[in-house]
Amino acid sequence: MPVNSFENYPMSWKPSIDRTKKPIYKSLAKQLREDIAHGVLLPGTKLPPQRELADYLDLNVSTISKAFKVCESKGLLSATVGNGTFISYDALANAYLLEDMKPNHLIEMGATLPDNDSYHPLMEELKGMLKEPNYEKWFSYGRQGENLWQKDAAVKLIQRGGYETTVDHILFANGGQNAIAATLAGICQPGDRIGVDDHTYPGLKTAASMLNIRLVPIKSENGEMSATALELACKKENLKGIYVIPDYHNPTASQMSIENRRKIAGIAKRCNLFIIEDAAYHLYNEKPLPALASFVPEKTIYIASLSKSIAPGLRMAYVAVPNKFKEQISKALYNLNVSVSPLLAELAARTIVSKQFEVLIEKHQEQTLCRNKIVHQYLADYPCLGYETGIFRWLLLPGKITGNEFESLAARRGVQVYAAERFVVGNSCPERAVRIAVCAPKTMEDLEQGLNILKHLLDALN
């Protein structure tokens, strides 16, 4: 029997469970999931202390702890040392942004896509490859030891983004998302804790959830990860590593200062953290800043992908890996892929070595500047954070409307944007904001139409 009477006692959650279904902790976890899904427990709700809940249900504390751990591993709960356990703000958010079920009539301003200028030169290069006498090798398995010149091309591209490395550190992956998943699988164990920005790339969230890796939100300061908050989290949360996007941070479009890159690198050294540096957008910098990896290369896994800077279908990423992590990540990539596509690896390398990629990036930059001018014309009265050289912006919303509400409202009017709730981590409170992809609309006319719809929605909220 419970020690205390809870008849009139205020508790944020008073579950009733079927004790005939064993084990009980799974039954309790199921009840928690259902109450979150049905709105009985709202995001941000603080759950009762485990001992209190155990007393109320007349169960062992270990049973409550197991149920909470099951739900925490699914991203439904966020536990902070000294603060308790909360329903995650992203518990109900959909982090899978590229779904097949998206209606075709929407003007795409959600997915971060470059413009279409790269497609024709890539097609011409591909046609030339397929006319070669030994073209059939592009459709076989890639073999280790045959791609040294391709790794040299990777080094050239990474140098263009602000990081000096060598071919002996390079691994190939089937895109940035593949590289992130393989890195987590290779160097982390289930239950490991990784520090991230309080709003971060959804692909990291889904990969971490699949691998039962806990993401710990690190507070921001002046639009970038706070070094002070990171150092505190290292002490309280037993972090194993951190994930950062220093250039055009996704989704907030901010840029990490050189000073803060040095601070973060120093903390990684002192606290023995690995760093995953996602350089998906680094090539959009007109004058690249030194990569965070430049300050702590022995701790940093640097991922340079091509889908955002050249073409989404060019599923290639170059991973510069310190020697201490190379074997684990190499094995993880093999287990996930066996090999990358020789066709795409060769196409990417030829595009880089021929300097065609420089032309493509210049065209992307011109298009991006032009499109951002149109954004300023329509949204000049609203805080739309980011840079004119970036392919997406972070729109702060007026009034009290949430990102989720605005995303739904925009979709009903024919425009796809993505709410802050899709990017928020754990018990961090989501900003009232949406991410707007500037280069995703197929034409300038589509962009203007989409922005016009968004402006009317924003005007109506003021």
XYZ file of C-alpha atoms in Angstrom:
462
model
C 0.000 0.000 0.000
C 1.169 3.584 -0.618
C 2.779 5.237 2.383
C 1.018 8.554 1.735
C -2.501 9.596 0.742
C -2.618 11.254 -2.705
C -6.346 11.990 -2.781
C -5.931 15.765 -2.777
C -2.225 15.876 -3.482
C -1.219 17.900 -6.587
C 0.703 15.755 -9.053
C 1.333 16.505 -12.709
C 0.696 12.862 -13.616
C -1.433 10.270 -11.838
C -1.310 7.215 -14.109
C -3.430 4.115 -13.756
C -1.799 0.964 -15.067
C -2.898 -2.580 -15.796
C -0.932 -4.652 -13.298
C -1.885 -7.893 -15.028
C 0.399 -7.032 -17.935
C 4.015 -7.822 -17.184
C 6.580 -6.428 -16.926
C 4.940 -3.457 -15.205
C 7.598 -0.950 -16.262
C 6.640 -1.544 -19.908
C 2.984 -1.039 -19.068
C 3.854 2.221 -17.315
C 5.998 3.368 -20.253
C 3.104 2.589 -22.616
C 0.746 4.675 -20.465
C 3.221 7.551 -20.513
C 3.542 7.406 -24.310
C -0.236 7.369 -24.725
C -0.791 10.273 -22.345
C 1.775 12.336 -24.258
C 0.211 11.424 -27.615
C -3.318 12.274 -26.410
C -2.353 15.595 -24.853
C -2.848 14.534 -21.232
C 0.819 15.442 -20.664
C 1.924 18.539 -22.547
C 5.493 19.285 -23.705
C 7.456 20.960 -20.936
C 5.485 19.288 -18.125
C 7.634 18.305 -15.164
C 6.895 14.754 -14.030
C 6.627 13.817 -10.350
C 9.862 12.669 -8.684
C 10.421 8.961 -9.147
C 10.089 8.178 -5.424
C 6.835 10.111 -5.239
C 5.430 8.294 -8.260
C 6.586 4.952 -6.857
C 4.760 5.674 -3.592
C 1.610 6.730 -5.458
C 1.584 3.541 -7.586
C 2.867 1.300 -4.796
C 5.801 0.196 -6.943
C 9.565 -0.023 -6.533
C 11.534 3.042 -7.559
C 13.515 0.803 -9.938
C 10.294 0.080 -11.872
C 9.641 3.801 -12.332
C 13.262 4.352 -13.322
C 13.092 1.626 -16.002
C 9.881 3.097 -17.450
C 11.394 6.573 -17.576
C 14.561 5.274 -19.249
C 12.507 3.544 -21.946
C 10.693 6.792 -22.727
C 13.861 8.887 -22.490
C 15.527 6.630 -25.059
C 12.600 7.355 -27.416
C 13.083 11.106 -27.000
C 9.836 11.554 -25.057
C 11.475 12.606 -21.795
C 14.390 14.840 -20.934
C 16.097 14.405 -17.570
C 18.415 17.093 -16.232
C 20.590 16.488 -13.195
C 19.219 18.495 -10.285
C 16.145 19.733 -12.196
C 14.039 16.595 -12.639
C 12.373 14.883 -15.602
C 10.292 16.745 -18.189
C 8.155 15.878 -21.187
C 10.421 16.840 -24.099
C 9.280 19.835 -26.105
C 9.946 17.808 -29.244
C 8.112 14.702 -27.999
C 5.386 15.123 -30.622
C 7.424 16.952 -33.259
C 8.077 15.282 -36.601
C 11.834 15.365 -37.241
C 11.539 13.537 -40.578
C 11.478 16.510 -42.939
C 11.651 14.770 -46.329
C 8.533 12.627 -46.208
C 6.840 11.000 -49.189
C 3.415 12.132 -47.999
C 4.073 15.868 -48.440
C 1.346 17.391 -50.693
C 2.601 18.310 -54.165
C 0.758 21.630 -54.323
C 2.827 23.269 -51.564
C 5.460 25.832 -52.458
C 8.590 24.252 -50.969
C 10.217 26.606 -48.463
C 10.959 23.939 -45.872
C 13.746 21.685 -47.162
C 17.176 23.353 -47.386
C 17.931 22.879 -51.070
C 20.370 24.751 -53.300
C 19.045 26.186 -56.546
C 19.051 24.117 -59.743
C 22.080 25.707 -61.462
C 24.297 22.702 -60.780
C 22.244 20.122 -62.607
C 23.291 20.833 -66.216
C 27.098 20.816 -65.657
C 26.813 17.630 -63.609
C 24.796 15.992 -66.359
C 27.407 16.935 -68.969
C 30.177 15.459 -66.802
C 28.130 12.309 -66.265
C 27.509 11.891 -70.003
C 31.244 12.027 -70.611
C 31.906 9.348 -67.974
C 29.343 6.982 -69.493
C 30.918 7.306 -72.955
C 34.273 6.005 -71.733
C 35.272 2.449 -72.834
C 35.358 1.064 -69.302
C 32.176 2.791 -68.130
C 30.904 -0.442 -66.521
C 33.252 0.058 -63.545
C 31.045 2.901 -62.318
C 28.343 0.324 -61.580
C 30.503 -2.063 -59.557
C 31.613 -1.967 -55.929
C 34.179 0.622 -54.978
C 37.486 -0.842 -53.795
C 39.814 0.468 -51.151
C 43.141 1.617 -52.552
C 41.722 2.645 -55.942
C 40.500 6.057 -54.850
C 43.604 7.970 -53.786
C 43.058 10.728 -56.322
C 39.432 10.999 -55.204
C 40.660 11.538 -51.654
C 42.988 14.216 -52.954
C 39.927 15.891 -54.487
C 38.219 15.646 -51.091
C 41.161 17.412 -49.454
C 40.888 20.248 -52.002
C 37.203 20.733 -51.277
C 37.726 20.655 -47.503
C 40.548 23.198 -47.810
C 38.143 25.441 -49.736
C 35.880 25.327 -46.672
C 38.535 26.414 -44.185
C 40.225 23.239 -42.940
C 43.621 21.744 -43.774
C 43.811 17.946 -43.727
C 45.540 15.109 -45.605
C 44.390 12.115 -47.631
C 45.255 9.612 -44.888
C 42.468 11.068 -42.738
C 39.726 10.895 -45.410
C 36.786 8.476 -45.384
C 33.873 8.461 -47.859
C 30.193 8.365 -46.884
C 26.890 8.365 -48.748
C 26.012 11.913 -47.733
C 26.217 13.900 -44.522
C 23.394 12.088 -42.757
C 25.095 8.754 -43.455
C 28.378 10.124 -42.101
C 26.717 11.377 -38.907
C 24.959 8.050 -38.273
C 28.153 6.076 -38.907
C 30.168 8.340 -36.609
C 27.668 7.924 -33.777
C 27.473 4.169 -34.350
C 31.238 3.844 -34.503
C 32.382 5.814 -31.464
C 29.359 5.876 -29.137
C 27.583 3.348 -26.954
C 23.836 3.254 -26.141
C 23.158 5.738 -23.371
C 26.099 8.033 -24.201
C 25.311 11.740 -23.928
C 26.150 14.224 -26.676
C 25.950 17.995 -26.240
C 24.114 19.893 -28.996
C 22.616 23.322 -29.603
C 19.151 23.691 -28.083
C 17.790 23.784 -31.668
C 19.640 21.433 -34.008
C 19.601 19.433 -37.238
C 16.688 16.933 -37.152
C 18.745 14.238 -38.899
C 21.032 14.120 -35.886
C 18.000 13.721 -33.631
C 16.597 10.776 -35.584
C 19.989 9.032 -35.828
C 20.661 9.508 -32.103
C 17.204 8.189 -31.231
C 17.725 5.085 -33.368
C 21.059 4.386 -31.640
C 19.750 5.205 -28.137
C 22.176 8.112 -27.753
C 21.002 10.974 -25.533
C 21.192 14.537 -26.810
C 21.811 17.175 -24.144
C 20.778 20.719 -25.128
C 23.407 23.401 -24.524
C 22.063 26.928 -24.060
C 22.857 29.580 -26.636
C 24.417 32.973 -26.020
C 24.325 35.671 -28.710
C 23.009 33.130 -31.194
C 25.738 30.503 -30.709
C 26.520 27.658 -28.349
C 27.521 29.053 -24.971
C 31.008 27.939 -23.937
C 30.079 28.535 -20.296
C 26.967 26.364 -20.586
C 28.970 23.657 -22.365
C 31.581 23.543 -19.615
C 28.840 23.291 -16.988
C 27.140 20.473 -18.924
C 30.440 18.577 -19.071
C 30.516 18.553 -15.276
C 26.824 17.780 -14.700
C 25.855 15.585 -17.657
C 28.950 13.428 -18.250
C 29.131 14.361 -21.934
C 31.112 12.171 -24.305
C 31.127 14.587 -27.219
C 29.411 17.485 -28.955
C 27.840 18.122 -32.354
C 28.137 21.581 -33.922
C 27.341 23.375 -37.184
C 29.607 26.443 -36.994
C 28.722 27.863 -40.424
C 25.087 28.773 -41.155
C 23.836 26.835 -38.183
C 20.782 24.734 -38.993
C 18.122 25.954 -38.234
C 18.965 29.387 -36.758
C 21.289 30.464 -39.616
C 23.836 31.885 -37.145
C 27.605 31.879 -37.570
C 29.959 30.817 -34.777
C 32.620 33.428 -34.075
C 36.318 32.574 -34.253
C 36.620 33.415 -30.558
C 33.905 30.943 -29.632
C 35.396 28.264 -31.895
C 38.602 28.573 -29.890
C 36.699 28.380 -26.598
C 34.729 25.286 -27.657
C 37.935 23.635 -28.852
C 39.617 24.388 -25.525
C 36.748 22.812 -23.597
C 36.912 19.717 -25.807
C 40.576 19.341 -24.894
C 40.083 19.882 -21.170
C 36.999 17.682 -20.882
C 38.151 15.012 -23.352
C 35.203 15.460 -25.725
C 35.063 14.440 -29.350
C 33.554 16.979 -31.749
C 31.399 16.216 -34.766
C 31.686 19.295 -36.987
C 28.970 19.333 -39.638
C 30.242 21.474 -42.512
C 27.196 21.040 -44.760
C 27.042 24.774 -45.556
C 30.707 25.792 -45.254
C 31.167 26.443 -48.983
C 28.633 29.298 -48.929
C 31.120 31.455 -47.030
C 32.651 34.029 -49.362
C 35.678 34.130 -47.044
C 35.664 30.867 -45.059
C 36.403 31.113 -41.358
C 38.837 28.579 -39.874
C 36.970 25.374 -39.121
C 36.545 24.473 -35.475
C 38.572 21.392 -36.371
C 41.525 23.681 -37.096
C 41.863 24.383 -33.372
C 41.517 20.779 -32.186
C 42.096 18.385 -35.125
C 42.890 15.428 -32.860
C 39.357 15.582 -31.379
C 37.244 16.548 -34.397
C 35.387 14.460 -36.961
C 34.863 16.930 -39.801
C 32.049 16.147 -42.254
C 31.971 17.957 -45.604
C 28.915 16.972 -47.650
C 27.877 18.060 -51.140
C 24.068 17.956 -51.096
C 23.638 21.547 -49.858
C 26.491 23.150 -51.773
C 26.314 21.365 -55.151
C 23.254 19.092 -55.614
C 20.963 17.141 -53.225
C 21.206 13.944 -55.278
C 24.999 13.942 -55.160
C 25.041 11.734 -52.072
C 28.692 12.109 -51.141
C 30.379 13.274 -47.968
C 34.046 13.476 -47.124
C 34.884 12.748 -43.500
C 38.223 13.923 -42.107
C 38.810 11.646 -39.129
C 41.528 11.701 -36.424
C 43.595 8.511 -36.307
C 42.144 7.470 -32.921
C 38.614 7.259 -34.404
C 39.398 6.131 -37.936
C 39.091 2.369 -37.500
C 35.762 2.507 -35.620
C 34.149 4.932 -38.072
C 35.551 3.071 -41.085
C 34.003 -0.170 -39.840
C 30.683 1.564 -39.139
C 30.619 2.976 -42.668
C 31.351 -0.494 -44.083
C 28.566 -2.058 -42.009
C 26.100 0.586 -43.155
C 27.150 0.861 -46.805
C 29.776 -1.721 -47.821
C 30.994 1.045 -50.143
C 29.942 4.359 -51.607
C 28.734 4.546 -55.197
C 31.777 4.580 -57.545
C 29.649 6.576 -59.989
C 28.954 9.386 -57.518
C 32.443 9.293 -56.017
C 34.005 9.730 -59.464
C 31.487 12.382 -60.540
C 32.133 14.403 -57.395
C 35.915 14.106 -57.695
C 35.958 15.152 -61.371
C 33.725 18.118 -60.597
C 36.152 19.235 -57.885
C 39.436 18.617 -59.725
C 38.205 20.300 -62.921
C 37.407 23.393 -60.824
C 33.823 23.101 -62.091
C 32.662 23.044 -58.492
C 34.055 26.571 -58.017
C 31.865 27.737 -60.899
C 28.857 25.956 -59.412
C 29.420 27.505 -55.981
C 29.751 30.977 -57.517
C 26.454 30.457 -59.346
C 24.813 29.255 -56.131
C 26.151 32.305 -54.288
C 24.841 34.672 -56.969
C 21.435 33.001 -56.883
C 21.379 33.055 -53.082
C 22.197 36.772 -52.910
C 19.503 37.524 -55.469
C 16.887 35.477 -53.615
C 17.729 36.991 -50.249
C 17.173 40.473 -51.679
C 13.633 39.378 -52.503
C 13.250 38.036 -48.961
C 14.214 41.471 -47.611
C 11.667 43.153 -49.876
C 8.811 41.071 -48.500
C 9.881 40.495 -44.896
C 11.676 43.762 -44.099
C 9.272 44.465 -41.230
C 9.986 41.186 -39.450
C 13.104 39.739 -37.778
C 14.378 37.251 -40.341
C 17.746 36.137 -39.014
C 20.610 34.884 -41.125
C 22.911 36.042 -43.890
C 22.384 37.075 -47.501
C 24.806 34.312 -48.469
C 22.760 31.596 -46.707
C 20.163 29.343 -48.308
C 17.764 29.541 -45.356
C 16.610 32.071 -42.778
C 15.193 31.929 -39.249
C 11.954 33.920 -39.045
C 10.918 35.059 -35.553
C 7.137 35.236 -35.267
C 5.056 38.147 -33.950
C 2.413 37.912 -31.237
C 1.939 34.668 -29.357
C 1.646 32.213 -32.237
C 3.892 29.138 -31.993
C 6.042 27.757 -34.768
C 3.778 24.707 -35.076
C 0.697 26.890 -35.425
C 2.336 29.071 -38.051
C 3.606 26.050 -40.004
C 0.060 24.643 -40.140
C -1.367 28.028 -41.104
C 1.181 28.467 -43.905
C 0.556 24.939 -45.216
C -3.171 25.645 -45.455
C -2.304 28.676 -47.606
C 0.023 26.618 -49.815
C 3.521 27.169 -48.380
C 5.744 24.647 -46.564
C 7.934 26.040 -43.798
C 9.335 24.206 -40.769
C 8.558 25.108 -37.167
C 11.120 25.508 -34.401
C 9.490 22.556 -32.637
C 10.967 20.213 -35.268
C 14.483 21.292 -34.286
C 14.265 21.786 -30.524
C 16.092 19.366 -28.231
C 14.815 17.873 -24.982
C 13.275 20.244 -22.456
C 14.536 23.383 -24.204
C 11.637 25.725 -24.878
C 11.233 26.130 -28.656
C 11.544 29.608 -30.075
C 8.459 31.045 -31.709
C 10.054 30.775 -35.112
C 10.092 28.935 -38.435
C 12.890 28.076 -40.842
C 12.438 29.423 -44.356
C 14.418 27.817 -47.191
C 15.244 30.630 -49.587
C 16.528 28.547 -52.501
C 14.037 25.669 -52.320
C 11.309 27.201 -54.541
C 11.942 26.133 -58.133
C 11.549 29.599 -59.629
C 11.771 33.225 -58.543
C 8.049 33.477 -59.193
C 7.390 30.635 -56.743
C 9.626 32.339 -54.185
C 7.785 35.636 -54.510
C 4.406 33.922 -54.315
C 5.459 32.040 -51.186
C 6.884 35.150 -49.523
C 3.766 37.120 -50.373
C 1.632 34.488 -48.623
C 3.901 34.504 -45.572
C 3.864 38.318 -45.415
C 0.065 38.406 -45.418
C -0.024 35.837 -42.623
C 2.484 37.842 -40.567
C 0.635 41.117 -41.192
C -2.585 39.517 -39.967
C -0.886 38.486 -36.711
C 0.351 41.998 -35.915
